mmCIF file of C-alpha atoms in Angstrom:
data_model
loop_
_atom_site.group_PDB
_atom_site.id
_atom_site.type_symbol
_atom_site.label_atom_id
_atom_site.label_comp_id
_atom_site.label_asym_id
_atom_site.label_seq_id
_atom_site.Cartn_x
_atom_site.Cartn_y
_atom_site.Cartn_z
ATOM 1 C CA MET A 1 9.381 15.264 -19.788
ATOM 2 C CA MET A 2 10.050 18.586 -21.525
ATOM 3 C CA ARG A 3 6.308 19.301 -21.829
ATOM 4 C CA GLN A 4 5.787 18.544 -18.126
ATOM 5 C CA LEU A 5 8.749 20.771 -17.231
ATOM 6 C CA LEU A 6 7.307 23.694 -19.216
ATOM 7 C CA VAL A 7 3.884 23.247 -17.587
ATOM 8 C CA PHE A 8 5.467 23.205 -14.137
ATOM 9 C CA ILE A 9 7.518 26.330 -14.855
ATOM 10 C CA MET A 10 4.393 28.134 -16.097
ATOM 11 C CA ILE A 11 2.529 27.195 -12.918
ATOM 12 C CA ILE A 12 5.396 28.579 -10.815
ATOM 13 C CA VAL A 13 5.662 31.794 -12.839
ATOM 14 C CA PHE A 14 1.959 32.621 -12.848
ATOM 15 C CA GLY A 15 1.468 31.435 -9.264
ATOM 16 C CA VAL A 16 4.308 33.539 -7.899
ATOM 17 C CA GLN A 17 3.214 36.488 -10.056
ATOM 18 C CA GLY A 18 -0.261 36.310 -8.550
ATOM 19 C CA VAL A 19 1.128 36.086 -5.027
ATOM 20 C CA ALA A 20 3.463 38.997 -5.691
ATOM 21 C CA GLN A 21 0.647 41.191 -7.031
ATOM 22 C CA ASN A 22 -1.435 40.408 -3.965
ATOM 23 C CA SER A 23 1.531 41.234 -1.703
ATOM 24 C CA VAL A 24 2.192 44.506 -3.487
ATOM 25 C CA GLN A 25 -1.438 45.551 -3.105
ATOM 26 C CA LYS A 26 -1.283 44.976 0.636
ATOM 27 C CA ASN A 27 2.258 46.065 1.377
ATOM 28 C CA SER A 28 5.652 46.643 -0.178
ATOM 29 C CA LEU A 29 7.058 43.568 -1.898
ATOM 30 C CA LYS A 30 9.736 41.761 0.119
ATOM 31 C CA ILE A 31 11.824 39.121 -1.617
ATOM 32 C CA LYS A 32 14.292 36.683 -0.077
ATOM 33 C CA ILE A 33 16.894 34.988 -2.288
ATOM 34 C CA GLY A 34 18.791 32.001 -0.921
ATOM 35 C CA ALA A 35 21.586 29.760 -2.197
ATOM 36 C CA TYR A 36 22.850 26.670 -0.402
ATOM 37 C CA ALA A 37 24.720 23.387 -0.568
ATOM 38 C CA GLY A 38 24.378 20.213 1.451
ATOM 39 C CA TYR A 39 24.474 16.440 1.667
ATOM 40 C CA ALA A 40 21.718 13.920 0.961
ATOM 41 C CA PHE A 41 22.008 10.398 2.376
ATOM 42 C CA TYR A 42 20.455 8.263 -0.350
ATOM 43 C CA SER A 43 19.262 4.670 -0.052
ATOM 44 C CA PHE A 44 18.731 2.805 -3.316
ATOM 45 C CA GLU A 45 18.281 -0.767 -2.103
ATOM 46 C CA ASN A 46 16.761 -2.041 -5.352
ATOM 47 C CA LEU A 47 19.675 -0.742 -7.387
ATOM 48 C CA GLU A 48 22.153 -2.199 -4.899
ATOM 49 C CA SER A 49 20.386 -5.550 -5.394
ATOM 50 C CA LEU A 50 20.740 -5.111 -9.154
ATOM 51 C CA ASN A 51 24.502 -4.704 -8.682
ATOM 52 C CA GLU A 52 24.540 -7.949 -6.701
ATOM 53 C CA GLN A 53 22.705 -9.733 -9.523
ATOM 54 C CA VAL A 54 25.272 -8.483 -12.033
ATOM 55 C CA ILE A 55 28.112 -9.715 -9.797
ATOM 56 C CA SER A 56 26.515 -13.165 -9.429
ATOM 57 C CA GLN A 57 26.162 -13.567 -13.210
ATOM 58 C CA MET A 58 29.738 -12.673 -14.105
ATOM 59 C CA PRO A 59 32.060 -15.561 -15.116
ATOM 60 C CA PHE A 60 34.957 -13.657 -13.519
ATOM 61 C CA GLU A 61 35.430 -11.831 -10.232
ATOM 62 C CA VAL A 62 34.079 -8.270 -10.035
ATOM 63 C CA THR A 63 33.797 -5.902 -7.090
ATOM 64 C CA VAL A 64 31.651 -2.922 -6.068
ATOM 65 C CA MET A 65 33.814 0.186 -6.446
ATOM 66 C CA ASP A 66 31.152 2.777 -5.635
ATOM 67 C CA ASP A 67 27.714 2.250 -4.131
ATOM 68 C CA PHE A 68 25.441 5.335 -4.222
ATOM 69 C CA PRO A 69 27.323 7.427 -1.664
ATOM 70 C CA ALA A 70 26.053 10.634 -0.069
ATOM 71 C CA ARG A 71 26.945 13.449 -2.435
ATOM 72 C CA LEU A 72 27.103 17.217 -2.288
ATOM 73 C CA PHE A 73 24.039 18.896 -3.781
ATOM 74 C CA PHE A 74 23.269 22.523 -4.643
ATOM 75 C CA GLY A 75 20.077 24.544 -4.504
ATOM 76 C CA GLY A 76 18.413 27.908 -4.480
ATOM 77 C CA GLU A 77 15.115 29.582 -3.636
ATOM 78 C CA ILE A 78 13.255 32.837 -4.224
ATOM 79 C CA LEU A 79 10.645 33.535 -1.566
ATOM 80 C CA ILE A 80 8.067 36.307 -1.372
ATOM 81 C CA GLU A 81 7.102 37.452 2.111
ATOM 82 C CA ILE A 82 3.308 37.361 2.406
ATOM 83 C CA ALA A 83 3.252 38.090 6.145
ATOM 84 C CA ASP A 84 5.803 38.481 8.946
ATOM 85 C CA TRP A 85 5.473 34.770 9.627
ATOM 86 C CA TYR A 86 4.912 33.312 6.126
ATOM 87 C CA SER A 87 6.810 33.300 2.817
ATOM 88 C CA VAL A 88 6.338 31.273 -0.366
ATOM 89 C CA GLY A 89 8.128 30.822 -3.689
ATOM 90 C CA PRO A 90 9.928 28.497 -6.112
ATOM 91 C CA SER A 91 12.927 26.352 -5.191
ATOM 92 C CA TYR A 92 15.422 24.262 -7.147
ATOM 93 C CA GLU A 93 17.990 21.588 -6.277
ATOM 94 C CA PHE A 94 20.311 19.370 -8.310
ATOM 95 C CA HIS A 95 21.248 15.918 -6.997
ATOM 96 C CA SER A 96 23.412 13.144 -8.394
ATOM 97 C CA THR A 97 24.933 9.868 -7.228
ATOM 98 C CA GLY A 98 25.832 6.503 -8.680
ATOM 99 C CA SER A 99 27.553 3.141 -8.434
ATOM 100 C CA ARG A 100 30.174 1.097 -10.267
ATOM 101 C CA VAL A 101 30.790 -2.626 -10.413
ATOM 102 C CA GLY A 102 34.009 -3.492 -12.183
ATOM 103 C CA ALA A 103 37.139 -5.541 -12.738
ATOM 104 C CA LYS A 104 40.500 -5.095 -14.427
ATOM 105 C CA ASP A 105 43.403 -7.419 -15.217
ATOM 106 C CA TYR A 106 45.971 -8.107 -17.937
ATOM 107 C CA SER A 107 43.311 -9.379 -20.373
ATOM 108 C CA GLY A 108 40.958 -6.391 -20.229
ATOM 109 C CA THR A 109 38.489 -4.351 -18.215
ATOM 110 C CA TYR A 110 34.805 -4.497 -17.313
ATOM 111 C CA HIS A 111 32.446 -2.047 -15.638
ATOM 112 C CA PHE A 112 28.730 -1.687 -14.996
ATOM 113 C CA ASP A 113 27.710 1.841 -13.991
ATOM 114 C CA GLN A 114 24.440 3.197 -12.677
ATOM 115 C CA ILE A 115 24.205 6.998 -12.743
ATOM 116 C CA LEU A 116 21.334 8.837 -11.080
ATOM 117 C CA SER A 117 20.589 12.552 -11.295
ATOM 118 C CA THR A 118 17.590 14.792 -10.780
ATOM 119 C CA HIS A 119 16.434 18.361 -11.233
ATOM 120 C CA GLN A 120 14.212 19.022 -8.228
ATOM 121 C CA LEU A 121 11.575 21.723 -8.814
ATOM 122 C CA GLY A 122 9.303 22.762 -5.981
ATOM 123 C CA ILE A 123 7.212 25.364 -4.226
ATOM 124 C CA GLU A 124 8.611 26.256 -0.797
ATOM 125 C CA ASN A 125 6.320 27.295 2.068
ATOM 126 C CA GLU A 126 8.171 28.859 5.010
ATOM 127 C CA LEU A 127 6.561 29.551 8.405
ATOM 128 C CA ARG A 128 8.358 31.366 11.211
ATOM 129 C CA ILE A 129 7.358 29.683 14.472
ATOM 130 C CA LEU A 130 9.290 31.722 17.063
ATOM 131 C CA ASN A 131 9.366 35.541 17.012
ATOM 132 C CA GLY A 132 11.736 37.921 18.757
ATOM 133 C CA ILE A 133 14.649 35.507 19.137
ATOM 134 C CA GLN A 134 17.866 34.809 17.242
ATOM 135 C CA PRO A 135 18.459 32.575 15.463
ATOM 136 C CA ALA A 136 15.065 32.689 13.763
ATOM 137 C CA VAL A 137 13.299 29.309 13.645
ATOM 138 C CA PHE A 138 11.246 28.208 10.635
ATOM 139 C CA ILE A 139 9.258 25.172 9.590
ATOM 140 C CA ASN A 140 9.459 24.649 5.829
ATOM 141 C CA LEU A 141 7.233 22.494 3.656
ATOM 142 C CA ALA A 142 8.145 22.021 -0.008
ATOM 143 C CA GLY A 143 6.316 20.066 -2.664
ATOM 144 C CA GLY A 144 6.952 19.506 -6.343
ATOM 145 C CA VAL A 145 8.541 17.062 -8.766
ATOM 146 C CA ASN A 146 11.895 15.448 -9.384
ATOM 147 C CA LEU A 147 12.775 15.277 -13.087
ATOM 148 C CA SER A 148 14.931 12.219 -12.713
ATOM 149 C CA SER A 149 17.374 10.319 -14.925
ATOM 150 C CA TRP A 150 18.689 6.779 -14.351
ATOM 151 C CA LYS A 151 21.423 5.610 -16.715
ATOM 152 C CA MET A 152 22.968 2.142 -16.932
ATOM 153 C CA GLU A 153 26.240 1.770 -18.821
ATOM 154 C CA GLU A 154 27.990 -1.582 -19.282
ATOM 155 C CA GLU A 155 31.315 -2.017 -21.048
ATOM 156 C CA LEU A 156 33.581 -5.029 -21.625
ATOM 157 C CA GLU A 157 36.994 -4.534 -23.228
ATOM 158 C CA LEU A 158 39.077 -7.553 -24.246
ATOM 159 C CA ALA A 159 42.271 -6.932 -26.165
ATOM 160 C CA GLU A 160 41.191 -4.327 -28.741
ATOM 161 C CA GLU A 161 37.521 -5.380 -28.865
ATOM 162 C CA VAL A 162 34.958 -3.287 -26.930
ATOM 163 C CA GLN A 163 31.340 -4.250 -26.266
ATOM 164 C CA THR A 164 28.923 -1.714 -24.758
ATOM 165 C CA ASP A 165 25.294 -1.658 -23.642
ATOM 166 C CA ASP A 166 23.596 1.570 -22.532
ATOM 167 C CA ASN A 167 20.085 2.235 -21.230
ATOM 168 C CA ASP A 168 18.626 5.599 -20.234
ATOM 169 C CA PHE A 169 15.452 5.786 -18.117
ATOM 170 C CA VAL A 170 13.608 8.947 -17.063
ATOM 171 C CA ALA A 171 10.787 9.714 -14.622
ATOM 172 C CA VAL A 172 8.713 12.527 -13.177
ATOM 173 C CA LYS A 173 8.547 11.822 -9.447
ATOM 174 C CA PRO A 174 6.411 13.935 -7.061
ATOM 175 C CA PHE A 175 7.806 14.660 -3.598
ATOM 176 C CA VAL A 176 6.998 16.242 -0.236
ATOM 177 C CA TYR A 177 9.875 17.719 1.786
ATOM 178 C CA PRO A 178 9.313 18.977 5.365
ATOM 179 C CA SER A 179 12.298 20.548 7.114
ATOM 180 C CA LEU A 180 13.441 22.689 10.041
ATOM 181 C CA LYS A 181 15.483 25.821 9.369
ATOM 182 C CA LEU A 182 17.573 28.058 11.633
ATOM 183 C CA GLU A 183 18.637 31.481 10.351
ATOM 184 C CA TYR A 184 20.952 34.116 11.791
ATOM 185 C CA PRO A 185 21.770 37.663 10.582
ATOM 186 C CA VAL A 186 25.417 38.407 9.812
ATOM 187 C CA TYR A 187 25.335 41.811 8.104
ATOM 188 C CA GLN A 188 22.410 44.103 7.281
ATOM 189 C CA ASN A 189 20.171 41.990 5.001
ATOM 190 C CA ILE A 190 22.533 39.010 4.750
ATOM 191 C CA TYR A 191 21.768 35.848 6.729
ATOM 192 C CA VAL A 192 23.305 32.412 7.179
ATOM 193 C CA PHE A 193 21.063 29.408 7.636
ATOM 194 C CA GLY A 194 21.071 25.701 8.224
ATOM 195 C CA LYS A 195 18.296 23.325 7.242
ATOM 196 C CA ALA A 196 17.605 19.651 7.963
ATOM 197 C CA GLY A 197 14.718 17.489 6.833
ATOM 198 C CA TYR A 198 13.538 14.344 5.095
ATOM 199 C CA LEU A 199 12.299 14.148 1.511
ATOM 200 C CA PHE A 200 9.457 11.712 0.812
ATOM 201 C CA ASP A 201 9.330 10.394 -2.758
ATOM 202 C CA VAL A 202 5.628 9.707 -3.395
ATOM 203 C CA GLY A 203 5.564 7.969 -6.769
ATOM 204 C CA GLY A 204 6.403 8.114 -10.442
ATOM 205 C CA LYS A 205 7.677 5.265 -12.641
ATOM 206 C CA TYR A 206 10.796 5.171 -14.760
ATOM 207 C CA HIS A 207 10.399 4.517 -18.469
ATOM 208 C CA LEU A 208 12.894 4.191 -21.284
ATOM 209 C CA SER A 209 13.836 7.602 -22.630
ATOM 210 C CA GLY A 210 11.792 8.183 -25.787
ATOM 211 C CA ASN A 211 9.517 5.190 -25.143
ATOM 212 C CA LYS A 212 6.899 5.612 -22.404
ATOM 213 C CA ASP A 213 5.497 2.131 -23.095
ATOM 214 C CA TYR A 214 8.682 0.476 -21.805
ATOM 215 C CA GLU A 215 8.551 0.915 -18.018
ATOM 216 C CA SER A 216 10.938 -0.379 -15.380
ATOM 217 C CA THR A 217 9.472 -2.497 -12.602
ATOM 218 C CA LEU A 218 12.138 -1.306 -10.150
ATOM 219 C CA LYS A 219 11.261 1.405 -7.658
ATOM 220 C CA VAL A 220 14.009 4.020 -7.406
ATOM 221 C CA PRO A 221 12.881 6.633 -4.848
ATOM 222 C CA TRP A 222 14.823 9.762 -3.912
ATOM 223 C CA SER A 223 13.578 9.563 -0.301
ATOM 224 C CA SER A 224 16.423 10.624 1.980
ATOM 225 C CA PHE A 225 17.562 12.667 4.972
ATOM 226 C CA ARG A 226 19.133 15.960 3.916
ATOM 227 C CA ILE A 227 21.141 18.679 5.612
ATOM 228 C CA SER A 228 22.287 21.951 4.042
ATOM 229 C CA PHE A 229 23.829 25.347 4.806
ATOM 230 C CA GLY A 230 23.602 28.575 2.872
ATOM 231 C CA LEU A 231 23.268 32.328 2.537
ATOM 232 C CA ARG A 232 20.099 34.368 2.173
ATOM 233 C CA PHE A 233 19.812 37.912 0.877
ATOM 234 C CA GLY A 234 16.749 39.996 1.651
ATOM 235 C CA SER A 235 14.466 40.917 4.486
ATOM 236 C CA LEU A 236 13.473 38.827 7.478
#
């Protein structure tokens, strides 16, 4: 995964550098820097089914304590304005969620956790579709990869004896993310914006960390509806 991450970063750096040089030759370079936070409404049906299988196999009663809830995520972008209506540049988001199946009584405790996280690296294409009005309206199309981690942690504690079983899977998962953005100026070159869209996970298999030959048969896509709000600094 580290080699793929370095290759992707190099593509971004050299790609954006080439775009920037072309922009400078034609006009003064205009850069927009944005930071935002939002919610993603995940749906991991296969992992929810795995929790149900664990519950059915337990000789004692266990319950679902957490089940992949929508979680706050954070992101940022650096866009270079190529034309009045088009900007492009790298973007990054971090997402995480998880579940817990567990039980506790006088004799001991048990839990089975699934923890999902991803570093989302992409190239953002932004097109302004309506000119001369406020708020400004954009259609955004991002594409890239999710560098994803899926951890399973199981622990049974009886009296003073503890048994654990951990598995760590990783995947490189390509995505396409179309969205609609509204942006409004608040002070000089500072803008607030809201964005809503749907991310389509388009593939990539999980394998055991450190062993690419051991692949999971479960599909664990990051496809989800997302909404976010943030600040942008730079020119419009």
